[in-house]
CSV table of N, CA, C and O in Angstrom, one decimal:
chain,number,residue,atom,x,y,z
A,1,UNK,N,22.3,-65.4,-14.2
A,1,UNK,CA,22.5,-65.0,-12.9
A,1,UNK,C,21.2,-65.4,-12.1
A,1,UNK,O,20.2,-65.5,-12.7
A,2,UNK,N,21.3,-65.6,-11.0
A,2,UNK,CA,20.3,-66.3,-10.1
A,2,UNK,C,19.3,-65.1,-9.5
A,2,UNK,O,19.6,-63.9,-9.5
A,3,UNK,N,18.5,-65.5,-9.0
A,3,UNK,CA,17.3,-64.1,-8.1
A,3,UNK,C,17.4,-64.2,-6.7
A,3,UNK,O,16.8,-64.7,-5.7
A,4,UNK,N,18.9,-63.2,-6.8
A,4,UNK,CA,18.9,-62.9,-5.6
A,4,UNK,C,17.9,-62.8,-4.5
A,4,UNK,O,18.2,-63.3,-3.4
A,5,UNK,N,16.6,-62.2,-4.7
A,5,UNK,CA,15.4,-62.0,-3.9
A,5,UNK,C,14.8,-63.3,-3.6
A,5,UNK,O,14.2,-63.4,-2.5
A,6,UNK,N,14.9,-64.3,-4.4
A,6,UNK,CA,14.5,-65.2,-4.0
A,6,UNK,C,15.2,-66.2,-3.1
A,6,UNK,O,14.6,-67.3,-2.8
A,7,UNK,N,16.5,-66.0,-2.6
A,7,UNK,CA,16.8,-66.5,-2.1
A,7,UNK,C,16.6,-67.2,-0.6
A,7,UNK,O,15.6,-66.5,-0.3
A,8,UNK,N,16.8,-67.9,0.5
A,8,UNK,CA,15.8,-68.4,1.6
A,8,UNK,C,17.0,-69.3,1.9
A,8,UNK,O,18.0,-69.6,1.3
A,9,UNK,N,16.4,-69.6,3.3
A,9,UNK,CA,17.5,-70.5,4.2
A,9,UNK,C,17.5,-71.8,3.6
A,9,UNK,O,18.7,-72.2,3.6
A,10,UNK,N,16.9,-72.3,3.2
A,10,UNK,CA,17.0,-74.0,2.3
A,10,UNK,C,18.6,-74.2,2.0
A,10,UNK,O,19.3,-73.3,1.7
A,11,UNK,N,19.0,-75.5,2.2
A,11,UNK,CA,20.2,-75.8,1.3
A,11,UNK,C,20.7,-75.8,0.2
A,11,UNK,O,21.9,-75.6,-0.2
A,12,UNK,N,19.6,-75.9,-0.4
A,12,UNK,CA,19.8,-75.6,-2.3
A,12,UNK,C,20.3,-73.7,-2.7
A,12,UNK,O,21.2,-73.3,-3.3
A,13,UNK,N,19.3,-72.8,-2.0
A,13,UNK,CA,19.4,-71.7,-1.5
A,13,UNK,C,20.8,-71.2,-1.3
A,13,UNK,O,21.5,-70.7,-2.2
A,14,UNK,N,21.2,-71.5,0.3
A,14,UNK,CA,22.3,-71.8,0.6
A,14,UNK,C,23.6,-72.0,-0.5
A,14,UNK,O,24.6,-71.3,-0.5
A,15,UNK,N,23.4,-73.0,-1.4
A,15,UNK,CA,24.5,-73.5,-2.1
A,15,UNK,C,24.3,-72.4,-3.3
A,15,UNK,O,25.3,-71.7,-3.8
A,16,UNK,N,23.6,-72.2,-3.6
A,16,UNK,CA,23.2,-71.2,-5.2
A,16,UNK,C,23.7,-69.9,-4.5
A,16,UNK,O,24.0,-69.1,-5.3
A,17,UNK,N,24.0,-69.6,-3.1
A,17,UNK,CA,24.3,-68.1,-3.1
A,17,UNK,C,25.8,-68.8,-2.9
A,17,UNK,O,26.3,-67.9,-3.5
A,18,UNK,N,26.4,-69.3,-2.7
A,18,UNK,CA,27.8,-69.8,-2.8
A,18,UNK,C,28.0,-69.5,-4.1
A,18,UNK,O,28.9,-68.7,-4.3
A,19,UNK,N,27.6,-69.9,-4.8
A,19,UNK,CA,27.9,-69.7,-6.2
A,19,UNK,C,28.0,-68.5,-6.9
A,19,UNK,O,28.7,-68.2,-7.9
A,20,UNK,N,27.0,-67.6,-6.3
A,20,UNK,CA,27.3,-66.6,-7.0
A,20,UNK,C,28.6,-66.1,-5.8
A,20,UNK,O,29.5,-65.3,-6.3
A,21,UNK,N,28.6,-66.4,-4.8
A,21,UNK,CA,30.0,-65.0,-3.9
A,21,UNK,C,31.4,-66.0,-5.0
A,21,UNK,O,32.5,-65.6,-5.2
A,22,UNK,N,31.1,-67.0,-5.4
A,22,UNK,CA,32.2,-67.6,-5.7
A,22,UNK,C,32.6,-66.6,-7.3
A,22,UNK,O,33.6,-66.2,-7.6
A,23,UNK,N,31.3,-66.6,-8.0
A,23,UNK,CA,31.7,-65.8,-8.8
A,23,UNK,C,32.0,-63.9,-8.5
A,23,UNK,O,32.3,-63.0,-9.3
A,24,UNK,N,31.7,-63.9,-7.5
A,24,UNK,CA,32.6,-62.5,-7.0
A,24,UNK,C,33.4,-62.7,-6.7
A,24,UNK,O,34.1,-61.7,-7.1
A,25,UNK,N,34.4,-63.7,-6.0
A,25,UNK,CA,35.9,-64.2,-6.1
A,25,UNK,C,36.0,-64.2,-7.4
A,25,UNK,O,36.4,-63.1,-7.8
A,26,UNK,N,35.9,-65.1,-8.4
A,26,UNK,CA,36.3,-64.8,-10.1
A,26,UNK,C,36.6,-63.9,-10.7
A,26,UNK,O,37.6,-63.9,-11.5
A,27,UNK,N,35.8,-63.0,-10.3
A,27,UNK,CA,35.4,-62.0,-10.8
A,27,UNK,C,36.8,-60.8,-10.6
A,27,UNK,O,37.4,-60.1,-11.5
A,28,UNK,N,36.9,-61.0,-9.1
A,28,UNK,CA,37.5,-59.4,-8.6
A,28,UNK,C,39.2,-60.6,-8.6
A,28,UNK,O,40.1,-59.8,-8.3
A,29,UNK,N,39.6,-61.7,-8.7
A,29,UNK,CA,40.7,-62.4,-9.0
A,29,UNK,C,41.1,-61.9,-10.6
A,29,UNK,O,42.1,-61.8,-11.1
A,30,UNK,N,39.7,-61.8,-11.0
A,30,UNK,CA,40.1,-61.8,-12.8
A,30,UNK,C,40.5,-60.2,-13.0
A,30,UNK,O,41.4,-59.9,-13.8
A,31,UNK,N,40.0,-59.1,-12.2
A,31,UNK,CA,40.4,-58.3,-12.2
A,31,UNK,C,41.6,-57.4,-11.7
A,31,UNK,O,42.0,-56.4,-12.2
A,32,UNK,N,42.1,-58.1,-10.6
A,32,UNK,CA,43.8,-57.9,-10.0
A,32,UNK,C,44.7,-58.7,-11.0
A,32,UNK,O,45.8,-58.5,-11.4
A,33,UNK,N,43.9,-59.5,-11.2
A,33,UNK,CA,45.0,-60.1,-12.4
A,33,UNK,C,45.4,-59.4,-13.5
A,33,UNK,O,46.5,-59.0,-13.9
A,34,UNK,N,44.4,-59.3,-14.0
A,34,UNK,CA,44.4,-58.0,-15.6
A,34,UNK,C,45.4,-56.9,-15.1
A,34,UNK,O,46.4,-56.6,-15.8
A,35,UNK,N,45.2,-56.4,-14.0
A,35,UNK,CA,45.8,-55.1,-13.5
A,35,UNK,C,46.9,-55.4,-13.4
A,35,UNK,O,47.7,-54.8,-14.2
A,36,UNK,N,47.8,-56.4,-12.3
A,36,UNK,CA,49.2,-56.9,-12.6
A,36,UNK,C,49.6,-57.1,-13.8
A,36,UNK,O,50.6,-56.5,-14.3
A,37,UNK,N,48.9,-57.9,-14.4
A,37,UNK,CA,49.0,-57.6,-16.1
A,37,UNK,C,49.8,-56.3,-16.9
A,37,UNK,O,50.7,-56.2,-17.8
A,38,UNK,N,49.0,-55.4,-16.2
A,38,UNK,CA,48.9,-54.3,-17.0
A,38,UNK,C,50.1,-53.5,-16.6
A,38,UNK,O,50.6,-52.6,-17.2
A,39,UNK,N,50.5,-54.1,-15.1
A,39,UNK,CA,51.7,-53.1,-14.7
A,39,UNK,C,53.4,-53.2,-15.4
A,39,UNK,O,54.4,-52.5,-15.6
A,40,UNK,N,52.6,-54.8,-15.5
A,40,UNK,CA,54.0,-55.7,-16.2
A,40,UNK,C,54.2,-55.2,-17.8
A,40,UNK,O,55.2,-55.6,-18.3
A,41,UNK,N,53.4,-54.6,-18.4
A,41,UNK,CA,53.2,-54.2,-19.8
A,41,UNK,C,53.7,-52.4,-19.6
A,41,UNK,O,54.3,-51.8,-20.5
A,42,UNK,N,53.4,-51.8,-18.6
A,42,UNK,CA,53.5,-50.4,-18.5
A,42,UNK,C,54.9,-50.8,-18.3
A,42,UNK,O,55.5,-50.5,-19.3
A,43,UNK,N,55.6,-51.5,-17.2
A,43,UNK,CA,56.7,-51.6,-17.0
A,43,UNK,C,58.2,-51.7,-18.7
A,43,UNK,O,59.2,-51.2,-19.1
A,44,UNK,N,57.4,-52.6,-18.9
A,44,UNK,CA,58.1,-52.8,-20.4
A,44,UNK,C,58.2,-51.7,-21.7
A,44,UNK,O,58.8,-51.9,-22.7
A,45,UNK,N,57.2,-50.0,-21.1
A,45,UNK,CA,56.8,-49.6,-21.9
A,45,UNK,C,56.0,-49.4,-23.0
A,45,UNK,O,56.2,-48.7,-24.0
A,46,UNK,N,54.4,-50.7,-22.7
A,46,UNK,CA,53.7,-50.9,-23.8
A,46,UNK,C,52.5,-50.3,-23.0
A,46,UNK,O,51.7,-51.1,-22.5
A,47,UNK,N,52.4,-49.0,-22.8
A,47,UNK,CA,51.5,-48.0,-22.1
A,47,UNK,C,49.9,-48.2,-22.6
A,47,UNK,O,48.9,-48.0,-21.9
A,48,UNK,N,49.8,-48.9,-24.3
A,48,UNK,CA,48.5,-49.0,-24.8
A,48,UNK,C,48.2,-50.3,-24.6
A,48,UNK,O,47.0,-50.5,-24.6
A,49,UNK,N,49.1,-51.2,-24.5
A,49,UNK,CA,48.5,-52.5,-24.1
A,49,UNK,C,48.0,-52.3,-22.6
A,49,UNK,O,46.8,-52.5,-22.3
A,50,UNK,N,48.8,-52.0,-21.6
A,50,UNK,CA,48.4,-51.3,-20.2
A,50,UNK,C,47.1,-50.9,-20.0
A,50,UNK,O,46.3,-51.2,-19.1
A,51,UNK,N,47.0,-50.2,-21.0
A,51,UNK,CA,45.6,-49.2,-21.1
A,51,UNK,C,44.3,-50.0,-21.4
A,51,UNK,O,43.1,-49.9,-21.0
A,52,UNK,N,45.0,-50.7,-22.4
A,52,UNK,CA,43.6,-52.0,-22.8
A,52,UNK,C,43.4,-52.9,-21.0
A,52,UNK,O,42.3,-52.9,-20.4
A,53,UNK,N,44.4,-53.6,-20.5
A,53,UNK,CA,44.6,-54.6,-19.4
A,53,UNK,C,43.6,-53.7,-18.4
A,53,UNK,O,42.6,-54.2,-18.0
A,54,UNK,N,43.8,-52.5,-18.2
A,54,UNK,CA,43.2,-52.2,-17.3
A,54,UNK,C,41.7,-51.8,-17.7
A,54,UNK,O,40.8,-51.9,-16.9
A,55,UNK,N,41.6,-51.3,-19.4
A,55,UNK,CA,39.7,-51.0,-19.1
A,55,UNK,C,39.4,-52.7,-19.0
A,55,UNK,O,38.3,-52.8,-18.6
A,56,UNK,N,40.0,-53.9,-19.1
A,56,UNK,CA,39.5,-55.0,-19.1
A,56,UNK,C,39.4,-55.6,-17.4
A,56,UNK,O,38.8,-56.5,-16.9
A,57,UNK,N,40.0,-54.9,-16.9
A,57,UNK,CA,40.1,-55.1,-15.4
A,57,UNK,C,39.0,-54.5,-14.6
A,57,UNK,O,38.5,-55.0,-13.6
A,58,UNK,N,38.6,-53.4,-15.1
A,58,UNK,CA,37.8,-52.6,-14.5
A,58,UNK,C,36.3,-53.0,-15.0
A,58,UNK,O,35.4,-52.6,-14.3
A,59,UNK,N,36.0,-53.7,-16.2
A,59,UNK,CA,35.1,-54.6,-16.4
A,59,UNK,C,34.8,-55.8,-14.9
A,59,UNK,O,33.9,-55.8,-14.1
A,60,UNK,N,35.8,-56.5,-15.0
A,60,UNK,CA,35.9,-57.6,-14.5
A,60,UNK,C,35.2,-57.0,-12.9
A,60,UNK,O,34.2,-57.2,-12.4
A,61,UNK,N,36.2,-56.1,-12.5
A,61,UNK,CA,35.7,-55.7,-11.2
A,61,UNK,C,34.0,-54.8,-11.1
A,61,UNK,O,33.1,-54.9,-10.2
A,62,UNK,N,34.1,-54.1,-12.1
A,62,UNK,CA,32.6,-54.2,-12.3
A,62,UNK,C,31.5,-55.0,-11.8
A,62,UNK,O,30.5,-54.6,-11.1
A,63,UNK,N,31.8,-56.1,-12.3
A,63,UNK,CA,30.5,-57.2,-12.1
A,63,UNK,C,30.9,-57.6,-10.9
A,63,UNK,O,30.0,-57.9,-10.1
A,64,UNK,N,32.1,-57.8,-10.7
A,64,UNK,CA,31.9,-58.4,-9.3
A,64,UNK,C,31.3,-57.6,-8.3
A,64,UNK,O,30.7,-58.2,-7.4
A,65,UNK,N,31.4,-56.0,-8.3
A,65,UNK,CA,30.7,-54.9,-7.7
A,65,UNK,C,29.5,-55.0,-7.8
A,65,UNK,O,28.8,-54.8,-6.8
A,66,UNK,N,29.0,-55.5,-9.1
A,66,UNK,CA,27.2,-55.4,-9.0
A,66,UNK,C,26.7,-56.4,-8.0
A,66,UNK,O,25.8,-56.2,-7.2
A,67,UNK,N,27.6,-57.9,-8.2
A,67,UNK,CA,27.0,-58.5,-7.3
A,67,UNK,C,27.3,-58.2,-5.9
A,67,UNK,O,26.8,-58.8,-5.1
A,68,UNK,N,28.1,-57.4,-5.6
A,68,UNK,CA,28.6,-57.2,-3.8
A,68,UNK,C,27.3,-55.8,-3.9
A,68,UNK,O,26.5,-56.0,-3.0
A,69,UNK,N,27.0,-55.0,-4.4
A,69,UNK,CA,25.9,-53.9,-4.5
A,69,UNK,C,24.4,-54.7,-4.3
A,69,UNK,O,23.4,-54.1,-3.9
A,70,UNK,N,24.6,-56.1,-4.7
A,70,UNK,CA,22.8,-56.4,-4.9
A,70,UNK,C,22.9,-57.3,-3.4
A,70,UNK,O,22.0,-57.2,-2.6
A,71,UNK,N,24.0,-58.1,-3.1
A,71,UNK,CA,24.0,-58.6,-2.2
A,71,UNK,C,23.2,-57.8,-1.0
A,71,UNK,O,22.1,-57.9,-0.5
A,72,UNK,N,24.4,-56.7,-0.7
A,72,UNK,CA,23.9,-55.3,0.2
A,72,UNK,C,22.6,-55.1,0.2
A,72,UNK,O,21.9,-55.1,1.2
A,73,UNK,N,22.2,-55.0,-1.0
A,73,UNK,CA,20.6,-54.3,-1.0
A,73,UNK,C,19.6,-55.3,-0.4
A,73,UNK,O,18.7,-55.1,0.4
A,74,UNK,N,19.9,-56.8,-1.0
A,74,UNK,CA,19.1,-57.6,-0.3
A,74,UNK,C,19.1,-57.5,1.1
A,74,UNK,O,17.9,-57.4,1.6
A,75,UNK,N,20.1,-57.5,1.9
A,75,UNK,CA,20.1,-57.5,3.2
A,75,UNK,C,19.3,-56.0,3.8
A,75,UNK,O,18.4,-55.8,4.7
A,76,UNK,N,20.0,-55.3,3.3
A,76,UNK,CA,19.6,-53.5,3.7
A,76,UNK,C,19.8,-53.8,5.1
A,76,UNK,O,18.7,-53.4,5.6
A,77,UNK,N,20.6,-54.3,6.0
A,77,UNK,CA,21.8,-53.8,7.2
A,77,UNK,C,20.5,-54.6,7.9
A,77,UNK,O,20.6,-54.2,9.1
A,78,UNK,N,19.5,-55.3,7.8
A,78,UNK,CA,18.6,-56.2,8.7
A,78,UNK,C,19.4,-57.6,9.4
A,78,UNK,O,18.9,-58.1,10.4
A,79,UNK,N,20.7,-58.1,8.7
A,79,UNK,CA,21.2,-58.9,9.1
A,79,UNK,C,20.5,-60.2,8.3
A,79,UNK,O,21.1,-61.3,8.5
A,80,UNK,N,19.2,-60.2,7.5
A,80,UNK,CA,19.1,-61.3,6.9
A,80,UNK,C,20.1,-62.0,5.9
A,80,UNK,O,19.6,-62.7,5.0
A,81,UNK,N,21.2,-61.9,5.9
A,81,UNK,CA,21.6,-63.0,5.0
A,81,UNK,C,22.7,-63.7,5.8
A,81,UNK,O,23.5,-62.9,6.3
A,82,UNK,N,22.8,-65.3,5.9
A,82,UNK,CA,23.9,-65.2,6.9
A,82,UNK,C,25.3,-65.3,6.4
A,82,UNK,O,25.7,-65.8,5.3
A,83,UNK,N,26.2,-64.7,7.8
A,83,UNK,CA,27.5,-64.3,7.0
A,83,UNK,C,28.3,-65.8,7.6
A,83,UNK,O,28.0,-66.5,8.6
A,84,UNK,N,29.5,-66.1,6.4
A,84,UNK,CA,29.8,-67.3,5.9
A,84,UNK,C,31.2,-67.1,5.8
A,84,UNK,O,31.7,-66.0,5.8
A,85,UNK,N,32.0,-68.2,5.8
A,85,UNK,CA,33.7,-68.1,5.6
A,85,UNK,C,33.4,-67.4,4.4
A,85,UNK,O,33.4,-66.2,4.7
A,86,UNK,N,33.1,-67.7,3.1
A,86,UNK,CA,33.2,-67.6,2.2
A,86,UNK,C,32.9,-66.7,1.3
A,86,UNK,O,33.5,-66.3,0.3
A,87,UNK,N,31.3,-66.3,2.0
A,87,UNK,CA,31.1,-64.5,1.6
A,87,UNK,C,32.5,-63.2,1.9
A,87,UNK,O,33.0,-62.4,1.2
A,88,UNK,N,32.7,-63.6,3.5
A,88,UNK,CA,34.0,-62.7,3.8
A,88,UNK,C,35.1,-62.9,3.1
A,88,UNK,O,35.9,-62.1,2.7
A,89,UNK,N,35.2,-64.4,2.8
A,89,UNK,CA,36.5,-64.5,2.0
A,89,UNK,C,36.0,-63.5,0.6
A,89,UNK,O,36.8,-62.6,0.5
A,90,UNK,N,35.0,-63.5,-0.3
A,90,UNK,CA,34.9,-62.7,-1.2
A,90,UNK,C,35.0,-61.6,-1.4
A,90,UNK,O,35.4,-61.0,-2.4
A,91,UNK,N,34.4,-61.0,0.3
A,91,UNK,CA,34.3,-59.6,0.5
A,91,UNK,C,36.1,-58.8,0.5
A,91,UNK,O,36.6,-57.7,0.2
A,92,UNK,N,36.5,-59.8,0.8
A,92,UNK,CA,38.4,-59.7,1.1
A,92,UNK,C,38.9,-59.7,-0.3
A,92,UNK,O,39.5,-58.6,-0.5
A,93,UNK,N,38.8,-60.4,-1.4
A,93,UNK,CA,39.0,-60.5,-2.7
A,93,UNK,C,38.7,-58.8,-3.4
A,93,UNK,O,39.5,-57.9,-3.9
A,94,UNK,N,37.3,-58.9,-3.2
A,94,UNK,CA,37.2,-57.8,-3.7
A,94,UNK,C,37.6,-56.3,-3.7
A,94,UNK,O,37.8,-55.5,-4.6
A,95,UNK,N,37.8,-56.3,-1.7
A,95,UNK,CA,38.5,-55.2,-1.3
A,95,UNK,C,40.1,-55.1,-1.8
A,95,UNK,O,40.7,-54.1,-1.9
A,96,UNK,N,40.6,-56.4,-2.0
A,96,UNK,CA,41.8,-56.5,-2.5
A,96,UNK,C,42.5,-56.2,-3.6
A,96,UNK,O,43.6,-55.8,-3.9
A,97,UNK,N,41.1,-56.5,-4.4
A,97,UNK,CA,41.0,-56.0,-6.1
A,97,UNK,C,40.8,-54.6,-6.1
A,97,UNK,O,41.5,-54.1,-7.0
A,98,UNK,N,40.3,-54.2,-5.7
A,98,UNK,CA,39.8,-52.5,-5.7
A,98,UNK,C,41.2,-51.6,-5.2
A,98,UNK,O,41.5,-50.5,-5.7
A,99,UNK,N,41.9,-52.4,-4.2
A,99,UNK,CA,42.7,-51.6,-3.7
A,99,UNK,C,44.4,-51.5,-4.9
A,99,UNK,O,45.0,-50.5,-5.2
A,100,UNK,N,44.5,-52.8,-5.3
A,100,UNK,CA,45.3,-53.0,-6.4
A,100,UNK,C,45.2,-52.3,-7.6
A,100,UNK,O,46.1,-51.7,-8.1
A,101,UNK,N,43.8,-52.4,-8.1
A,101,UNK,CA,43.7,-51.6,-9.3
A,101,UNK,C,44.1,-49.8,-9.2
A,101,UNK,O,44.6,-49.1,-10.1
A,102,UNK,N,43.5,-49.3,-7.7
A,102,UNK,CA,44.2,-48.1,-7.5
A,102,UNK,C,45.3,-47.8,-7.8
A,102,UNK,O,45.7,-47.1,-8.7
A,103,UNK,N,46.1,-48.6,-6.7
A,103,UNK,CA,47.9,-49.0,-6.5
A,103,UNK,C,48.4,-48.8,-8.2
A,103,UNK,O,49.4,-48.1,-8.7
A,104,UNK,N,47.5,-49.5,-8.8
A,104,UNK,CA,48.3,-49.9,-10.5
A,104,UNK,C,48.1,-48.9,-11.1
A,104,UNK,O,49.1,-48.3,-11.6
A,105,UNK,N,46.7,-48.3,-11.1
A,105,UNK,CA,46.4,-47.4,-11.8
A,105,UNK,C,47.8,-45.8,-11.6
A,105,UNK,O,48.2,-45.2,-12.6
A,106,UNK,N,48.4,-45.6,-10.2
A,106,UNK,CA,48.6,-44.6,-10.1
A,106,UNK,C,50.7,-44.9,-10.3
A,106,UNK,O,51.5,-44.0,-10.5
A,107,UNK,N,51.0,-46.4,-10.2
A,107,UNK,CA,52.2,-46.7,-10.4
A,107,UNK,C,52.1,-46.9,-12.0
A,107,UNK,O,53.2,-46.9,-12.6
A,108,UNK,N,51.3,-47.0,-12.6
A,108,UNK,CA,51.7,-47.1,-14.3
A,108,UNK,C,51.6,-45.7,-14.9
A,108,UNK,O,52.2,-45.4,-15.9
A,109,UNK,N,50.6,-44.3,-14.1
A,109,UNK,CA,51.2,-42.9,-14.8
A,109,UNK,C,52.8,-42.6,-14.1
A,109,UNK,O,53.5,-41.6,-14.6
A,110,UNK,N,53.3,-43.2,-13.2
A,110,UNK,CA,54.2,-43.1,-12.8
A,110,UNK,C,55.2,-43.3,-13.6
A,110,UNK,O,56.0,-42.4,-13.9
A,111,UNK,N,55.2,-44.9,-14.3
A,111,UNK,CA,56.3,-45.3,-15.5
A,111,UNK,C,55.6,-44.9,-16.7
A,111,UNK,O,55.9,-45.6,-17.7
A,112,UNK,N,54.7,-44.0,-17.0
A,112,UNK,CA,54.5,-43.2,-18.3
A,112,UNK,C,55.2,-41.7,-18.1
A,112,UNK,O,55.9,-41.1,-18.9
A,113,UNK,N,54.8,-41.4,-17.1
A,113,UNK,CA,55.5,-39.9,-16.7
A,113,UNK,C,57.3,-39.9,-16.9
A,113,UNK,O,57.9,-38.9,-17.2
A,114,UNK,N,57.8,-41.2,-16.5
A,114,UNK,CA,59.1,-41.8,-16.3
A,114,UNK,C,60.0,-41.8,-17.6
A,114,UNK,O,61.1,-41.3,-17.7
A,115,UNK,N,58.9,-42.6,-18.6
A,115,UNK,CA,59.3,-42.5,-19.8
A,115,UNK,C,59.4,-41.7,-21.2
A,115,UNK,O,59.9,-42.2,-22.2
């Protein structure tokens, strides 16, 4: 992983923090995924495969959290980092993944409760 702190307006700069928001897209994609995953396995009735899908989801979304957490701290609300299609596009991913894994989490005790 790269030093966030060191990062600076330069272009090289610039492209190295692309890379990391891109792996917070990865990241929080890899984790809505697992979680649909997991709903499609709860659905079927394989509640322990479910259970695995989702601690592997919550991994995934994990890290993409550390980097949206370090991001934040770099800036600390001064406005130094500039905002980009592509950070927002991540910041959207992410919120999207968090909100899914909720959604799954509480529709797979539903088809456990069901069953």
């Amino acid at each position: 992983m790269i030093d966030l702190d060191s990062i600076t307006d330069t272009q090289d700069d610039m492209q190295e923090l692309e890379e990391v928001v891109m792996g917070l897209i990865i990241n929080s994609g890899q984790a809505r995924s697992l979680a649909y995953s997991a709903l499609k396995k709860a659905k079927e009735g394989d509640f322990e495969q479910a259970k695995a899908l989702m601690d592997q989801s919550r991994l995934s979304l994990n890290e993409a959290h550390l980097v949206q957490t370090k991001l934040i701290e770099d800036d600390m609300g001064e406005g130094k980092m500039k905002v980009s299609l592509i950070l927002v596009h991540a910041q959207d991913h992410l919120m999207t993944s968090m909100l899914a894994r909720e959604l799954i989490t509480e529709l797979i005790e539903l088809h456990e409760k069901i069953k």
